[in-house]
Amino acid sequence: MNHRILSTACLLALCLGFTGCVHTGGYNWGGYEQSLYTYYKSPNTAPELQKTLEDALNEEIHAGRIAPGLFAELGMLHLDAGRTAEAKQCFEKELQYWPESAVMVSALMKGAHPQKSAGSGGQSK
Amino acid sequence: MNKFIGKLWLGALAGVLLLSGCVVQPQKDLSAFQAAQIKSILVVPAINRSLDVDAANYFLSTISVPLANRGYYVFPVNTVKRMLDEDGLADSDLVHKADTARLAALFGADAVLYVSINRWDAQYALITTTVTVDFTYTIKDGRSGESLWTDQRVMQYQPDQGRSTGNPLADLIGAAVSAAITKAAPNYLPLTRTANFHTVSTLPLGPFMDIQGQPTRPVAGAVPAATSAPAATTVAPALTPVALASAPATPPAADAFASFRPSMQACRQLLLEKGLQSDCDLNGGGQRPVTLVVGLMSMEDVRSFGQEVVARIANPYCETARKSGGAANLKVVLAKDRQHSLLECSTGAWGPWQAG
């Protein structure tokens, strides 16, 4: 019985377990859901979330099908790390792909002051 | 090995949730929602009335994907959370009490989604343990603050532990739920994902997704930038020098894979409509031949619905393969019997049922 359970589980894992990394629907979210959750649990995993976002964006940038909000989320991580210039570029990209973000992006740009970059700006790659 | 088992449980848990998540919804009056012509939705952090401190994070992490796939611009949930924090609205109760129109105006949102997590708990007992999740979703108009749409979703599962029911799926669910509960850090992400997915599926389709699950928004190059934002080519290298600069090297195979995604989406939608458990997925890692795997529970499911389901998916799927000039297969896999049958699009012939 146990064997049977495991094999059924195996199949379901095959069918369902991949949904975290395979594209769902029309956009590529990469591992956004899992990485964001992990980030909330352990804020020190910000670099992993950043990598997840960059990977998803890189894969889709040529198809032009950028999921709503992904560029802004990446920008917010840059802002947190003091990388103001990168943050602003991400916010501009969000606006470029999704004009619906205009009001939010304008507020974000006002908040992205250059002096904030003094802290960990050196980490910028 | 531990990792592998972990993945198994994750997958198994997702299976559980599909089972219990399919609640029959009464037909709703969507006229107010449709009249409001919503394009963008602001999701604010959920009010958590449950005992699980993580419940709000589970919710926030899994709401964007289904909403965007339903055709709406979803404001980036983490960015929004941070902006609210800075505006002194860190407390979700405060956010939910704030004036909707003013909140929406801060972000330029057409509508605001409020969620309250009423219950999220596992009740431990010697013989059986019950997991209950209870969410209330409300979407309000960003201008008038009027409520446009609400949904309440209760999902409950009570595994029968310790003895076999004779039904492999029931046994599997029991085992999966017990494992999730007894582990030090249970992963409820699939459960929340399912609740959000089922709820959002009852919303009318938004403007940015067509009925095939294909985004309607043209590629960025074709969209004139709304501001003086520099062109993509000049921004990209500075943005993430290593990653984005290497992007042109993306193999064409990835694009071939992308063209099959609408088929996968249509497949999932159909399984959902038929109330069938399990899922569809694309295999092949972006390489040819791409295989669309349709999981069904048993031969009984194949007899009652499967042929229709497969017929409606197979033709458009193989048509996509022909148009993109590459090999593709469709594989039906039975969870119960561990058998599969393969359709090769090139020949159009189904293979025999095989074990393994």
Tab-separated table of C-alpha atoms in Angstrom, chain A residues 1 3-29 32-34 36-41 49-50 54-55 57-65 67-74 76-78 80 86-87 89-104 107-108 116 125, chain B residues 4 7-8 11-12 14-15 18 40 54 57-58 60-62 64-66 68-69 72-79 81-83 86 105-108 164 168 171-172 187 189 193 208-209 213-215 217 219-220 223 225 227 229-230 232 235 238-241 243-244 247-248 257-258 261 264-265 268 278-283 295 333-336 338:
chain	number	residue	atom	x	y	z
A	1	MET	CA	0.000	0.000	0.000
A	3	HIS	CA	4.441	1.764	-2.317
A	4	ARG	CA	1.262	2.609	-4.107
A	5	ILE	CA	0.800	5.785	-2.142
A	6	LEU	CA	4.300	6.860	-2.925
A	7	SER	CA	3.958	6.201	-6.602
A	8	THR	CA	0.707	8.137	-6.745
A	9	ALA	CA	2.383	10.946	-4.884
A	10	CYS	CA	5.195	10.738	-7.366
A	11	LEU	CA	2.845	11.205	-10.270
A	12	LEU	CA	1.028	14.083	-8.646
A	13	ALA	CA	4.382	15.645	-7.956
A	14	LEU	CA	5.185	15.185	-11.622
A	15	CYS	CA	1.939	16.786	-12.664
A	16	LEU	CA	1.692	19.464	-10.042
A	17	GLY	CA	4.991	19.880	-8.309
A	18	PHE	CA	6.554	21.681	-11.216
A	19	THR	CA	4.043	24.491	-11.228
A	20	GLY	CA	6.349	26.577	-9.094
A	21	CYS	CA	8.976	26.755	-11.790
A	22	VAL	CA	7.121	26.125	-15.014
A	23	HIS	CA	5.349	29.032	-16.632
A	24	THR	CA	1.737	29.280	-15.628
A	25	GLY	CA	-0.555	31.093	-17.979
A	26	GLY	CA	0.711	33.733	-20.286
A	27	TYR	CA	3.437	35.253	-18.145
A	28	ASN	CA	6.643	33.880	-16.780
A	29	TRP	CA	6.751	34.376	-13.015
A	32	TYR	CA	8.138	34.402	-7.602
A	33	GLU	CA	5.554	32.948	-5.235
A	34	GLN	CA	7.909	30.646	-3.370
A	36	LEU	CA	8.528	35.960	-2.021
A	37	TYR	CA	7.158	33.746	0.719
A	38	THR	CA	10.653	32.658	1.719
A	39	TYR	CA	11.697	36.310	1.750
A	40	TYR	CA	8.879	37.167	4.156
A	41	LYS	CA	9.980	34.348	6.431
A	49	LEU	CA	14.329	36.813	-4.520
A	50	GLN	CA	16.275	39.266	-6.649
A	54	GLU	CA	15.947	38.705	-12.746
A	55	ASP	CA	15.788	35.190	-14.157
A	57	LEU	CA	12.513	38.888	-16.512
A	58	ASN	CA	15.503	37.783	-18.560
A	59	GLU	CA	13.660	34.823	-19.990
A	60	GLU	CA	10.737	36.927	-21.150
A	61	ILE	CA	12.294	40.244	-22.073
A	62	HIS	CA	12.420	39.378	-25.755
A	63	ALA	CA	8.917	38.025	-25.907
A	64	GLY	CA	7.886	41.297	-24.258
A	65	ARG	CA	5.446	39.496	-21.998
A	67	ALA	CA	4.296	39.997	-15.833
A	68	PRO	CA	2.707	42.983	-14.119
A	69	GLY	CA	4.673	44.286	-11.168
A	70	LEU	CA	7.830	42.188	-11.553
A	71	PHE	CA	10.072	45.078	-12.569
A	72	ALA	CA	8.760	47.183	-9.686
A	73	GLU	CA	9.363	44.357	-7.212
A	74	LEU	CA	12.950	44.098	-8.432
A	76	MET	CA	12.091	47.775	-4.549
A	77	LEU	CA	14.797	45.233	-3.680
A	78	HIS	CA	17.415	47.482	-5.289
A	80	ASP	CA	16.267	48.458	-0.063
A	86	GLU	CA	19.154	50.438	-10.558
A	87	ALA	CA	15.923	50.898	-8.628
A	89	GLN	CA	15.663	51.967	-13.962
A	90	CYS	CA	13.442	49.132	-12.817
A	91	PHE	CA	10.615	51.512	-11.948
A	92	GLU	CA	10.922	53.113	-15.384
A	93	LYS	CA	10.727	49.689	-16.993
A	94	GLU	CA	7.593	48.888	-15.004
A	95	LEU	CA	6.016	52.056	-16.364
A	96	GLN	CA	7.173	51.290	-19.885
A	97	TYR	CA	5.569	47.849	-19.906
A	98	TRP	CA	2.582	48.746	-17.753
A	99	PRO	CA	1.365	52.358	-17.984
A	100	GLU	CA	-1.243	51.389	-15.354
A	101	SER	CA	1.599	51.754	-12.846
A	102	ALA	CA	2.121	55.474	-13.607
A	103	VAL	CA	0.845	56.935	-10.324
A	104	MET	CA	2.685	54.351	-8.221
A	107	ALA	CA	5.527	58.031	-6.024
A	108	LEU	CA	8.350	55.486	-6.035
A	116	LYS	CA	19.858	56.430	0.289
A	125	LYS	CA	27.005	44.457	-9.456
B	4	PHE	CA	12.859	14.602	-3.089
B	7	LYS	CA	8.775	17.617	-3.272
B	8	LEU	CA	6.554	14.597	-3.222
B	11	GLY	CA	2.873	17.735	-5.010
B	12	ALA	CA	0.669	15.472	-2.977
B	14	ALA	CA	-1.474	20.236	-4.131
B	15	GLY	CA	-3.520	17.183	-5.056
B	18	LEU	CA	-7.675	20.462	-5.684
B	40	SER	CA	-5.903	47.358	-12.404
B	54	ASP	CA	2.282	33.193	8.492
B	57	ASN	CA	2.295	35.970	3.927
B	58	TYR	CA	1.024	32.796	2.305
B	60	LEU	CA	0.140	37.756	-0.324
B	61	SER	CA	2.706	35.546	-2.063
B	62	THR	CA	0.125	33.634	-4.085
B	64	SER	CA	-0.623	38.029	-7.934
B	65	VAL	CA	-0.247	35.150	-10.369
B	66	PRO	CA	-3.939	34.161	-10.597
B	68	ALA	CA	-2.690	38.698	-13.507
B	69	ASN	CA	-3.544	35.516	-15.382
B	72	TYR	CA	-5.663	42.465	-14.633
B	73	TYR	CA	-2.737	44.684	-13.856
B	74	VAL	CA	-1.840	43.664	-10.317
B	75	PHE	CA	0.135	46.184	-8.334
B	76	PRO	CA	3.340	44.552	-7.045
B	77	VAL	CA	2.278	43.237	-3.667
B	78	ASN	CA	5.584	43.583	-1.882
B	79	THR	CA	6.240	47.060	-3.254
B	81	LYS	CA	3.294	46.642	1.267
B	82	ARG	CA	6.518	48.602	1.655
B	83	MET	CA	4.948	51.829	0.422
B	86	GLU	CA	6.310	54.024	4.878
B	105	ALA	CA	-5.686	57.220	-5.571
B	106	LEU	CA	-2.290	56.757	-3.889
B	107	PHE	CA	-1.494	54.053	-6.438
B	108	GLY	CA	-3.763	54.971	-9.317
B	164	SER	CA	-6.139	2.418	4.696
B	168	PRO	CA	-5.214	5.241	-2.929
B	171	ASP	CA	-4.769	7.371	1.615
B	172	LEU	CA	-2.423	9.694	-0.154
B	187	ASN	CA	4.157	24.330	3.826
B	189	LEU	CA	1.680	27.563	0.056
B	193	ARG	CA	-2.465	29.039	-4.099
B	208	PHE	CA	-4.988	41.997	-20.476
B	209	MET	CA	-5.648	38.322	-21.142
B	213	GLY	CA	-4.766	32.674	-21.674
B	214	GLN	CA	-2.637	34.732	-24.019
B	215	PRO	CA	-1.596	38.219	-22.857
B	217	ARG	CA	-0.642	43.613	-24.118
B	219	VAL	CA	5.419	43.718	-26.615
B	220	ALA	CA	7.181	46.599	-24.957
B	223	VAL	CA	4.395	50.366	-26.764
B	225	ALA	CA	7.023	54.696	-23.454
B	227	THR	CA	7.412	58.951	-20.086
B	229	ALA	CA	12.105	56.428	-19.883
B	230	PRO	CA	15.124	55.398	-21.925
B	232	ALA	CA	15.078	49.087	-23.325
B	235	VAL	CA	18.559	50.560	-19.816
B	238	ALA	CA	22.885	49.006	-16.422
B	239	LEU	CA	19.937	47.277	-14.841
B	240	THR	CA	21.416	43.865	-14.313
B	241	PRO	CA	24.622	43.874	-16.290
B	243	ALA	CA	21.935	38.765	-16.684
B	244	LEU	CA	20.153	41.090	-19.072
B	247	ALA	CA	19.585	37.731	-22.760
B	248	PRO	CA	19.861	37.844	-26.585
B	257	PHE	CA	8.074	26.191	-25.504
B	258	ALA	CA	6.262	29.453	-24.831
B	261	ARG	CA	1.593	27.605	-22.780
B	264	MET	CA	-1.547	24.131	-20.969
B	265	GLN	CA	-3.709	26.916	-19.602
B	268	ARG	CA	-6.118	23.360	-16.733
B	278	SER	CA	-4.935	16.555	-11.090
B	279	ASP	CA	-3.373	18.920	-13.542
B	280	CYS	CA	-1.730	19.616	-16.879
B	281	ASP	CA	1.867	20.582	-17.324
B	282	LEU	CA	4.511	21.026	-19.978
B	283	ASN	CA	7.590	18.856	-19.931
B	295	GLY	CA	-2.889	13.859	-15.456
B	333	VAL	CA	-1.061	9.745	-17.320
B	334	LEU	CA	-3.248	7.889	-14.835
B	335	ALA	CA	-2.425	8.479	-11.204
B	336	LYS	CA	-4.275	5.397	-10.017
B	338	ARG	CA	0.399	4.337	-13.282
